[in-house]
Amino acid sequence: MGLLEQCEELFQTSNLYEVLGVPKGASDGELRRGYYKLSLQVHPDRSPGDPQATTKFQVVGKVYAVLSDEEQRLVYDEQGTVDEGSGCLSGERDWEDHWRRLFPKISLQDILDFEKQYKGSSEEDQDLQRLYMLHKGDMDRIMEGALCCSHADEPRVRAVLQRAIDAQDLPAYQAFTHESGRKVASRKRKAQKEQREAEALQREMGLNPEDNLVAMIQQRQKSKEKEFNSLISDLEAKYCKKPSKGTKAKKK
């Protein structure tokens, strides 16, 4: 199955720009940002219940590879086709290693600064609306994919989406408008469990109350084999530096 067919099957569109949630005239920075956000949402570590997560992550990497390659993008824009035999779509590429090379680490202060300006912004509204459409109103998946959000933010997130529905900017998916109380309660129990684990780790590390974010990050990393699911990973794209022109992703 070709890349366009895979996009249609996994993301309900064969338009590569729509897959990344960017306009056709998107800049390099906008492409990177769209790639980053979507890859976070579909990464296998973040979506353990999705049997197609690994395939989705690889497909998103290929979509970005095509659109970030000047020649490949020109062909796609003019002909609507993708050269499946091109080097940028190599089946041997380690897409997670490629991802890590694009998005280096940032500091905790960067996270705090970003969270302060991001919450309540129009950018957050747009991101939440995209998650809503991607997951067809499933609040479990929306909250998992939302940047800078904890369970305490759920009423605010729901209010943002409800306003968009009322304004007819979003369709009223039944999964959102008629979510069962049992599902809401289950999500709350899960969040409370994670909070208790973070607090226990905070005590274990001897951190002060104001260092609770550090404990939460460490707890998330401790609970996963990889650190991909940490809050730091969630925000790296906001501060990432573009690799030097001579840097190329290695093939495994």
PDB file of C-alpha atoms in Angstrom:
ATOM      1  CA  MET A   1       0.000   0.000   0.000  1.00  0.00           C
ATOM      2  CA  GLY A   2       1.374   3.405  -0.989  1.00  0.00           C
ATOM      3  CA  LEU A   3       1.799   6.383   1.312  1.00  0.00           C
ATOM      4  CA  LEU A   4      -1.309   8.222   0.079  1.00  0.00           C
ATOM      5  CA  GLU A   5      -3.447   5.102   0.541  1.00  0.00           C
ATOM      6  CA  GLN A   6      -2.049   4.623   4.044  1.00  0.00           C
ATOM      7  CA  CYS A   7      -2.906   8.222   4.910  1.00  0.00           C
ATOM      8  CA  GLU A   8      -6.458   7.736   3.694  1.00  0.00           C
ATOM      9  CA  GLU A   9      -6.840   4.558   5.734  1.00  0.00           C
ATOM     10  CA  LEU A  10      -5.256   5.850   8.945  1.00  0.00           C
ATOM     11  CA  PHE A  11      -6.136   9.562   8.904  1.00  0.00           C
ATOM     12  CA  GLN A  12      -9.185   9.678   6.622  1.00  0.00           C
ATOM     13  CA  THR A  13      -7.436  11.913   4.097  1.00  0.00           C
ATOM     14  CA  SER A  14      -4.862  11.396   1.358  1.00  0.00           C
ATOM     15  CA  ASN A  15      -3.871  15.065   1.472  1.00  0.00           C
ATOM     16  CA  LEU A  16      -0.435  15.176   3.102  1.00  0.00           C
ATOM     17  CA  TYR A  17      -0.914  18.739   4.326  1.00  0.00           C
ATOM     18  CA  GLU A  18      -4.196  17.830   5.983  1.00  0.00           C
ATOM     19  CA  VAL A  19      -2.529  14.895   7.720  1.00  0.00           C
ATOM     20  CA  LEU A  20      -0.103  17.294   9.423  1.00  0.00           C
ATOM     21  CA  GLY A  21      -2.802  19.903   9.957  1.00  0.00           C
ATOM     22  CA  VAL A  22      -0.997  22.644   8.008  1.00  0.00           C
ATOM     23  CA  PRO A  23      -1.903  24.744   4.932  1.00  0.00           C
ATOM     24  CA  LYS A  24      -0.468  23.927   1.516  1.00  0.00           C
ATOM     25  CA  GLY A  25       1.802  26.950   1.656  1.00  0.00           C
ATOM     26  CA  ALA A  26       3.184  26.016   5.081  1.00  0.00           C
ATOM     27  CA  SER A  27       6.692  27.146   5.917  1.00  0.00           C
ATOM     28  CA  ASP A  28       9.420  24.724   6.989  1.00  0.00           C
ATOM     29  CA  GLY A  29       8.776  25.692  10.597  1.00  0.00           C
ATOM     30  CA  GLU A  30       5.035  25.062  10.300  1.00  0.00           C
ATOM     31  CA  LEU A  31       5.694  21.653   8.769  1.00  0.00           C
ATOM     32  CA  ARG A  32       8.040  20.718  11.598  1.00  0.00           C
ATOM     33  CA  ARG A  33       5.545  21.905  14.164  1.00  0.00           C
ATOM     34  CA  GLY A  34       2.700  19.950  12.570  1.00  0.00           C
ATOM     35  CA  TYR A  35       4.865  16.847  12.320  1.00  0.00           C
ATOM     36  CA  TYR A  36       5.934  17.160  15.921  1.00  0.00           C
ATOM     37  CA  LYS A  37       2.453  17.533  17.347  1.00  0.00           C
ATOM     38  CA  LEU A  38       0.904  14.711  15.348  1.00  0.00           C
ATOM     39  CA  SER A  39       3.796  12.332  15.980  1.00  0.00           C
ATOM     40  CA  LEU A  40       3.355  12.895  19.708  1.00  0.00           C
ATOM     41  CA  GLN A  41      -0.303  12.020  19.496  1.00  0.00           C
ATOM     42  CA  VAL A  42       0.208   8.757  17.593  1.00  0.00           C
ATOM     43  CA  HIS A  43       3.488   7.531  19.098  1.00  0.00           C
ATOM     44  CA  PRO A  44       3.165   3.923  20.381  1.00  0.00           C
ATOM     45  CA  ASP A  45       4.310   4.960  23.874  1.00  0.00           C
ATOM     46  CA  ARG A  46       1.460   7.446  24.093  1.00  0.00           C
ATOM     47  CA  SER A  47      -1.155   5.214  22.480  1.00  0.00           C
ATOM     48  CA  PRO A  48      -0.686   1.733  23.973  1.00  0.00           C
ATOM     49  CA  GLY A  49      -4.290   0.846  23.218  1.00  0.00           C
ATOM     50  CA  ASP A  50      -3.998   1.603  19.504  1.00  0.00           C
ATOM     51  CA  PRO A  51      -2.762  -1.429  17.539  1.00  0.00           C
ATOM     52  CA  GLN A  52      -2.027   0.832  14.570  1.00  0.00           C
ATOM     53  CA  ALA A  53       0.052   3.336  16.542  1.00  0.00           C
ATOM     54  CA  THR A  54       3.424   2.132  15.228  1.00  0.00           C
ATOM     55  CA  THR A  55       2.210   2.259  11.629  1.00  0.00           C
ATOM     56  CA  LYS A  56       0.714   5.720  12.156  1.00  0.00           C
ATOM     57  CA  PHE A  57       3.979   7.015  13.637  1.00  0.00           C
ATOM     58  CA  GLN A  58       5.945   5.694  10.660  1.00  0.00           C
ATOM     59  CA  VAL A  59       3.461   7.109   8.151  1.00  0.00           C
ATOM     60  CA  VAL A  60       3.553  10.545   9.798  1.00  0.00           C
ATOM     61  CA  GLY A  61       7.353  10.452   9.553  1.00  0.00           C
ATOM     62  CA  LYS A  62       7.107   9.651   5.845  1.00  0.00           C
ATOM     63  CA  VAL A  63       4.594  12.453   5.259  1.00  0.00           C
ATOM     64  CA  TYR A  64       6.989  14.940   6.839  1.00  0.00           C
ATOM     65  CA  ALA A  65       9.926  13.468   4.899  1.00  0.00           C
ATOM     66  CA  VAL A  66       8.118  14.102   1.603  1.00  0.00           C
ATOM     67  CA  LEU A  67       6.969  17.634   2.426  1.00  0.00           C
ATOM     68  CA  SER A  68      10.305  18.687   3.909  1.00  0.00           C
ATOM     69  CA  ASP A  69      12.181  17.554   0.789  1.00  0.00           C
ATOM     70  CA  GLU A  70      12.074  20.395  -1.751  1.00  0.00           C
ATOM     71  CA  GLU A  71      11.996  18.174  -4.839  1.00  0.00           C
ATOM     72  CA  GLN A  72       9.510  15.667  -3.412  1.00  0.00           C
ATOM     73  CA  ARG A  73       7.219  18.448  -2.265  1.00  0.00           C
ATOM     74  CA  LEU A  74       7.286  20.111  -5.682  1.00  0.00           C
ATOM     75  CA  VAL A  75       6.311  16.846  -7.381  1.00  0.00           C
ATOM     76  CA  TYR A  76       3.522  16.262  -4.889  1.00  0.00           C
ATOM     77  CA  ASP A  77       2.192  19.815  -5.228  1.00  0.00           C
ATOM     78  CA  GLU A  78       2.194  19.668  -9.022  1.00  0.00           C
ATOM     79  CA  GLN A  79       1.128  16.061  -9.636  1.00  0.00           C
ATOM     80  CA  GLY A  80      -0.440  14.892  -6.381  1.00  0.00           C
ATOM     81  CA  THR A  81       1.827  11.832  -6.376  1.00  0.00           C
ATOM     82  CA  VAL A  82       4.645  10.519  -4.194  1.00  0.00           C
ATOM     83  CA  ASP A  83       7.817   8.788  -5.372  1.00  0.00           C
ATOM     84  CA  GLU A  84       7.646   5.647  -3.241  1.00  0.00           C
ATOM     85  CA  GLY A  85      11.166   4.661  -4.259  1.00  0.00           C
ATOM     86  CA  SER A  86      12.833   7.847  -3.038  1.00  0.00           C
ATOM     87  CA  GLY A  87      15.514   7.768  -0.377  1.00  0.00           C
ATOM     88  CA  CYS A  88      13.455   9.850   2.050  1.00  0.00           C
ATOM     89  CA  LEU A  89      10.883   7.027   2.252  1.00  0.00           C
ATOM     90  CA  SER A  90      13.428   4.306   2.899  1.00  0.00           C
ATOM     91  CA  GLY A  91      11.950   1.370   4.757  1.00  0.00           C
ATOM     92  CA  GLU A  92      15.239   0.984   6.615  1.00  0.00           C
ATOM     93  CA  ARG A  93      15.028   4.347   8.357  1.00  0.00           C
ATOM     94  CA  ASP A  94      14.589   4.366  12.124  1.00  0.00           C
ATOM     95  CA  TRP A  95      11.818   6.975  12.338  1.00  0.00           C
ATOM     96  CA  GLU A  96      12.123   7.486  16.100  1.00  0.00           C
ATOM     97  CA  ASP A  97      15.864   8.096  15.796  1.00  0.00           C
ATOM     98  CA  HIS A  98      15.101  10.527  12.976  1.00  0.00           C
ATOM     99  CA  TRP A  99      12.530  12.249  15.213  1.00  0.00           C
ATOM    100  CA  ARG A 100      15.010  12.590  18.062  1.00  0.00           C
ATOM    101  CA  ARG A 101      17.571  14.204  15.772  1.00  0.00           C
ATOM    102  CA  LEU A 102      15.040  16.836  14.759  1.00  0.00           C
ATOM    103  CA  PHE A 103      13.909  17.698  18.289  1.00  0.00           C
ATOM    104  CA  PRO A 104      16.722  18.024  20.857  1.00  0.00           C
ATOM    105  CA  LYS A 105      16.200  18.460  24.590  1.00  0.00           C
ATOM    106  CA  ILE A 106      15.090  21.672  26.286  1.00  0.00           C
ATOM    107  CA  SER A 107      15.227  22.940  29.858  1.00  0.00           C
ATOM    108  CA  LEU A 108      12.587  22.756  32.563  1.00  0.00           C
ATOM    109  CA  GLN A 109      12.384  26.565  32.633  1.00  0.00           C
ATOM    110  CA  ASP A 110      11.542  26.526  28.916  1.00  0.00           C
ATOM    111  CA  ILE A 111       8.638  24.230  29.734  1.00  0.00           C
ATOM    112  CA  LEU A 112       7.329  26.469  32.491  1.00  0.00           C
ATOM    113  CA  ASP A 113       7.631  29.582  30.355  1.00  0.00           C
ATOM    114  CA  PHE A 114       5.872  27.953  27.437  1.00  0.00           C
ATOM    115  CA  GLU A 115       3.067  26.525  29.551  1.00  0.00           C
ATOM    116  CA  LYS A 116       2.344  29.975  30.963  1.00  0.00           C
ATOM    117  CA  GLN A 117       1.856  31.571  27.545  1.00  0.00           C
ATOM    118  CA  TYR A 118       0.284  28.558  25.829  1.00  0.00           C
ATOM    119  CA  LYS A 119      -2.646  27.847  28.139  1.00  0.00           C
ATOM    120  CA  GLY A 120      -5.719  29.795  27.126  1.00  0.00           C
ATOM    121  CA  SER A 121      -4.161  30.953  23.859  1.00  0.00           C
ATOM    122  CA  SER A 122      -5.713  30.752  20.399  1.00  0.00           C
ATOM    123  CA  GLU A 123      -2.995  28.258  19.510  1.00  0.00           C
ATOM    124  CA  GLU A 124      -4.171  25.932  22.273  1.00  0.00           C
ATOM    125  CA  ASP A 125      -7.773  26.303  21.064  1.00  0.00           C
ATOM    126  CA  GLN A 126      -6.717  25.271  17.553  1.00  0.00           C
ATOM    127  CA  ASP A 127      -4.724  22.324  18.873  1.00  0.00           C
ATOM    128  CA  LEU A 128      -7.645  21.114  20.981  1.00  0.00           C
ATOM    129  CA  GLN A 129     -10.014  21.396  18.036  1.00  0.00           C
ATOM    130  CA  ARG A 130      -7.632  19.354  15.904  1.00  0.00           C
ATOM    131  CA  LEU A 131      -7.464  16.666  18.604  1.00  0.00           C
ATOM    132  CA  TYR A 132     -11.246  16.674  18.818  1.00  0.00           C
ATOM    133  CA  MET A 133     -11.559  16.038  15.084  1.00  0.00           C
ATOM    134  CA  LEU A 134      -8.714  13.494  15.032  1.00  0.00           C
ATOM    135  CA  HIS A 135     -10.263  11.411  17.823  1.00  0.00           C
ATOM    136  CA  LYS A 136     -13.913  12.127  16.942  1.00  0.00           C
ATOM    137  CA  GLY A 137     -14.716  13.631  20.336  1.00  0.00           C
ATOM    138  CA  ASP A 138     -13.146  10.899  22.486  1.00  0.00           C
ATOM    139  CA  MET A 139     -12.096  12.774  25.638  1.00  0.00           C
ATOM    140  CA  ASP A 140      -9.729  10.004  26.758  1.00  0.00           C
ATOM    141  CA  ARG A 141      -7.654  10.444  23.616  1.00  0.00           C
ATOM    142  CA  ILE A 142      -8.042  14.221  23.581  1.00  0.00           C
ATOM    143  CA  MET A 143      -6.696  14.579  27.127  1.00  0.00           C
ATOM    144  CA  GLU A 144      -3.844  12.189  26.377  1.00  0.00           C
ATOM    145  CA  GLY A 145      -2.761  14.267  23.398  1.00  0.00           C
ATOM    146  CA  ALA A 146      -3.326  17.768  24.805  1.00  0.00           C
ATOM    147  CA  LEU A 147      -0.173  19.731  25.617  1.00  0.00           C
ATOM    148  CA  CYS A 148       0.329  21.091  29.147  1.00  0.00           C
ATOM    149  CA  CYS A 149      -2.866  19.493  30.408  1.00  0.00           C
ATOM    150  CA  SER A 150      -3.629  17.487  33.524  1.00  0.00           C
ATOM    151  CA  HIS A 151      -6.954  16.147  34.740  1.00  0.00           C
ATOM    152  CA  ALA A 152      -7.535  19.479  36.497  1.00  0.00           C
ATOM    153  CA  ASP A 153      -7.647  21.120  33.057  1.00  0.00           C
ATOM    154  CA  GLU A 154     -10.425  18.884  31.767  1.00  0.00           C
ATOM    155  CA  PRO A 155     -13.328  21.274  32.544  1.00  0.00           C
ATOM    156  CA  ARG A 156     -11.459  24.053  30.736  1.00  0.00           C
ATOM    157  CA  VAL A 157     -10.689  21.810  27.762  1.00  0.00           C
ATOM    158  CA  ARG A 158     -14.302  20.680  27.571  1.00  0.00           C
ATOM    159  CA  ALA A 159     -15.494  24.298  27.702  1.00  0.00           C
ATOM    160  CA  VAL A 160     -13.188  25.275  24.820  1.00  0.00           C
ATOM    161  CA  LEU A 161     -14.547  22.457  22.670  1.00  0.00           C
ATOM    162  CA  GLN A 162     -18.153  23.083  23.637  1.00  0.00           C
ATOM    163  CA  ARG A 163     -17.856  26.739  22.599  1.00  0.00           C
ATOM    164  CA  ALA A 164     -16.535  25.641  19.213  1.00  0.00           C
ATOM    165  CA  ILE A 165     -19.434  23.188  18.853  1.00  0.00           C
ATOM    166  CA  ASP A 166     -21.954  25.872  19.808  1.00  0.00           C
ATOM    167  CA  ALA A 167     -20.394  28.174  17.205  1.00  0.00           C
ATOM    168  CA  GLN A 168     -20.684  25.344  14.651  1.00  0.00           C
ATOM    169  CA  ASP A 169     -16.931  25.294  14.159  1.00  0.00           C
ATOM    170  CA  LEU A 170     -16.925  21.624  15.198  1.00  0.00           C
ATOM    171  CA  PRO A 171     -19.421  18.796  14.666  1.00  0.00           C
ATOM    172  CA  ALA A 172     -21.213  17.506  17.766  1.00  0.00           C
ATOM    173  CA  TYR A 173     -19.736  14.019  18.054  1.00  0.00           C
ATOM    174  CA  GLN A 174     -21.824  11.827  20.318  1.00  0.00           C
ATOM    175  CA  ALA A 175     -18.694  10.497  22.031  1.00  0.00           C
ATOM    176  CA  PHE A 176     -18.236  14.020  23.396  1.00  0.00           C
ATOM    177  CA  THR A 177     -21.781  15.262  23.893  1.00  0.00           C
ATOM    178  CA  HIS A 178     -23.071  12.027  25.453  1.00  0.00           C
ATOM    179  CA  GLU A 179     -19.998  10.712  27.252  1.00  0.00           C
ATOM    180  CA  SER A 180     -20.974   8.258  29.978  1.00  0.00           C
ATOM    181  CA  GLY A 181     -20.420   9.041  33.637  1.00  0.00           C
ATOM    182  CA  ARG A 182     -18.568   5.754  33.977  1.00  0.00           C
ATOM    183  CA  LYS A 183     -15.987   6.813  31.409  1.00  0.00           C
ATOM    184  CA  VAL A 184     -15.521  10.205  33.086  1.00  0.00           C
ATOM    185  CA  ALA A 185     -15.047   8.498  36.457  1.00  0.00           C
ATOM    186  CA  SER A 186     -12.532   6.042  35.005  1.00  0.00           C
ATOM    187  CA  ARG A 187     -10.458   8.885  33.582  1.00  0.00           C
ATOM    188  CA  LYS A 188     -10.538  10.642  36.952  1.00  0.00           C
ATOM    189  CA  ARG A 189      -9.365   7.513  38.806  1.00  0.00           C
ATOM    190  CA  LYS A 190      -6.486   7.096  36.382  1.00  0.00           C
ATOM    191  CA  ALA A 191      -5.427  10.729  36.874  1.00  0.00           C
ATOM    192  CA  GLN A 192      -5.632  10.406  40.659  1.00  0.00           C
ATOM    193  CA  LYS A 193      -3.476   7.275  40.542  1.00  0.00           C
ATOM    194  CA  GLU A 194      -0.833   9.087  38.480  1.00  0.00           C
ATOM    195  CA  GLN A 195      -0.942  12.013  40.917  1.00  0.00           C
ATOM    196  CA  ARG A 196      -0.391   9.712  43.901  1.00  0.00           C
ATOM    197  CA  GLU A 197       2.540   8.067  42.160  1.00  0.00           C
ATOM    198  CA  ALA A 198       4.051  11.480  41.390  1.00  0.00           C
ATOM    199  CA  GLU A 199       3.656  12.594  45.003  1.00  0.00           C
ATOM    200  CA  ALA A 200       5.242   9.370  46.248  1.00  0.00           C
ATOM    201  CA  LEU A 201       8.179   9.915  43.910  1.00  0.00           C
ATOM    202  CA  GLN A 202       8.407  13.523  45.103  1.00  0.00           C
ATOM    203  CA  ARG A 203       8.827  12.325  48.686  1.00  0.00           C
ATOM    204  CA  GLU A 204      11.302   9.655  47.582  1.00  0.00           C
ATOM    205  CA  MET A 205      13.419  12.270  45.804  1.00  0.00           C
ATOM    206  CA  GLY A 206      13.165  14.729  48.698  1.00  0.00           C
ATOM    207  CA  LEU A 207      11.717  17.472  46.521  1.00  0.00           C
ATOM    208  CA  ASN A 208       9.913  20.549  47.779  1.00  0.00           C
ATOM    209  CA  PRO A 209       6.195  21.068  46.966  1.00  0.00           C
ATOM    210  CA  GLU A 210       7.092  23.630  44.319  1.00  0.00           C
ATOM    211  CA  ASP A 211       9.140  20.970  42.563  1.00  0.00           C
ATOM    212  CA  ASN A 212       6.082  18.823  41.941  1.00  0.00           C
ATOM    213  CA  LEU A 213       6.330  19.280  38.167  1.00  0.00           C
ATOM    214  CA  VAL A 214       9.788  17.707  38.270  1.00  0.00           C
ATOM    215  CA  ALA A 215       8.356  14.749  40.181  1.00  0.00           C
ATOM    216  CA  MET A 216       5.544  14.381  37.674  1.00  0.00           C
ATOM    217  CA  ILE A 217       8.017  14.343  34.802  1.00  0.00           C
ATOM    218  CA  GLN A 218      10.210  11.806  36.561  1.00  0.00           C
ATOM    219  CA  GLN A 219       7.221   9.626  37.397  1.00  0.00           C
ATOM    220  CA  ARG A 220       6.145   9.548  33.764  1.00  0.00           C
ATOM    221  CA  GLN A 221       9.644   8.626  32.672  1.00  0.00           C
ATOM    222  CA  LYS A 222       9.905   5.968  35.370  1.00  0.00           C
ATOM    223  CA  SER A 223       6.631   4.365  34.296  1.00  0.00           C
ATOM    224  CA  LYS A 224       7.771   3.991  30.670  1.00  0.00           C
ATOM    225  CA  GLU A 225      10.669   2.143  29.102  1.00  0.00           C
ATOM    226  CA  LYS A 226      11.333   5.264  27.074  1.00  0.00           C
ATOM    227  CA  GLU A 227      11.149   8.897  28.118  1.00  0.00           C
ATOM    228  CA  PHE A 228       9.120   9.888  25.064  1.00  0.00           C
ATOM    229  CA  ASN A 229       5.912  10.326  27.043  1.00  0.00           C
ATOM    230  CA  SER A 230       7.325  12.941  29.413  1.00  0.00           C
ATOM    231  CA  LEU A 231       6.101  16.522  29.552  1.00  0.00           C
ATOM    232  CA  ILE A 232       9.541  17.624  28.365  1.00  0.00           C
ATOM    233  CA  SER A 233       9.031  15.651  25.155  1.00  0.00           C
ATOM    234  CA  ASP A 234       5.598  17.231  24.730  1.00  0.00           C
ATOM    235  CA  LEU A 235       7.122  20.694  24.477  1.00  0.00           C
ATOM    236  CA  GLU A 236      10.452  20.231  22.719  1.00  0.00           C
ATOM    237  CA  ALA A 237       9.113  21.369  19.350  1.00  0.00           C
ATOM    238  CA  LYS A 238       8.413  24.828  20.707  1.00  0.00           C
ATOM    239  CA  TYR A 239      12.108  25.433  21.297  1.00  0.00           C
ATOM    240  CA  CYS A 240      13.856  23.024  18.942  1.00  0.00           C
ATOM    241  CA  LYS A 241      16.724  24.228  16.806  1.00  0.00           C
ATOM    242  CA  LYS A 242      16.904  23.246  13.189  1.00  0.00           C
ATOM    243  CA  PRO A 243      19.823  20.870  12.507  1.00  0.00           C
ATOM    244  CA  SER A 244      22.788  22.263  10.609  1.00  0.00           C
ATOM    245  CA  LYS A 245      22.716  21.815   6.858  1.00  0.00           C
ATOM    246  CA  GLY A 246      25.372  19.146   7.013  1.00  0.00           C
ATOM    247  CA  THR A 247      23.439  16.975   9.459  1.00  0.00           C
ATOM    248  CA  LYS A 248      21.598  13.987   8.076  1.00  0.00           C
ATOM    249  CA  ALA A 249      19.563  11.341   9.875  1.00  0.00           C
ATOM    250  CA  LYS A 250      21.404   8.056  10.002  1.00  0.00           C
ATOM    251  CA  LYS A 251      19.888   4.881   8.699  1.00  0.00           C
ATOM    252  CA  LYS A 252      19.865   1.984  11.091  1.00  0.00           C
TER     253      LYS A 252
END
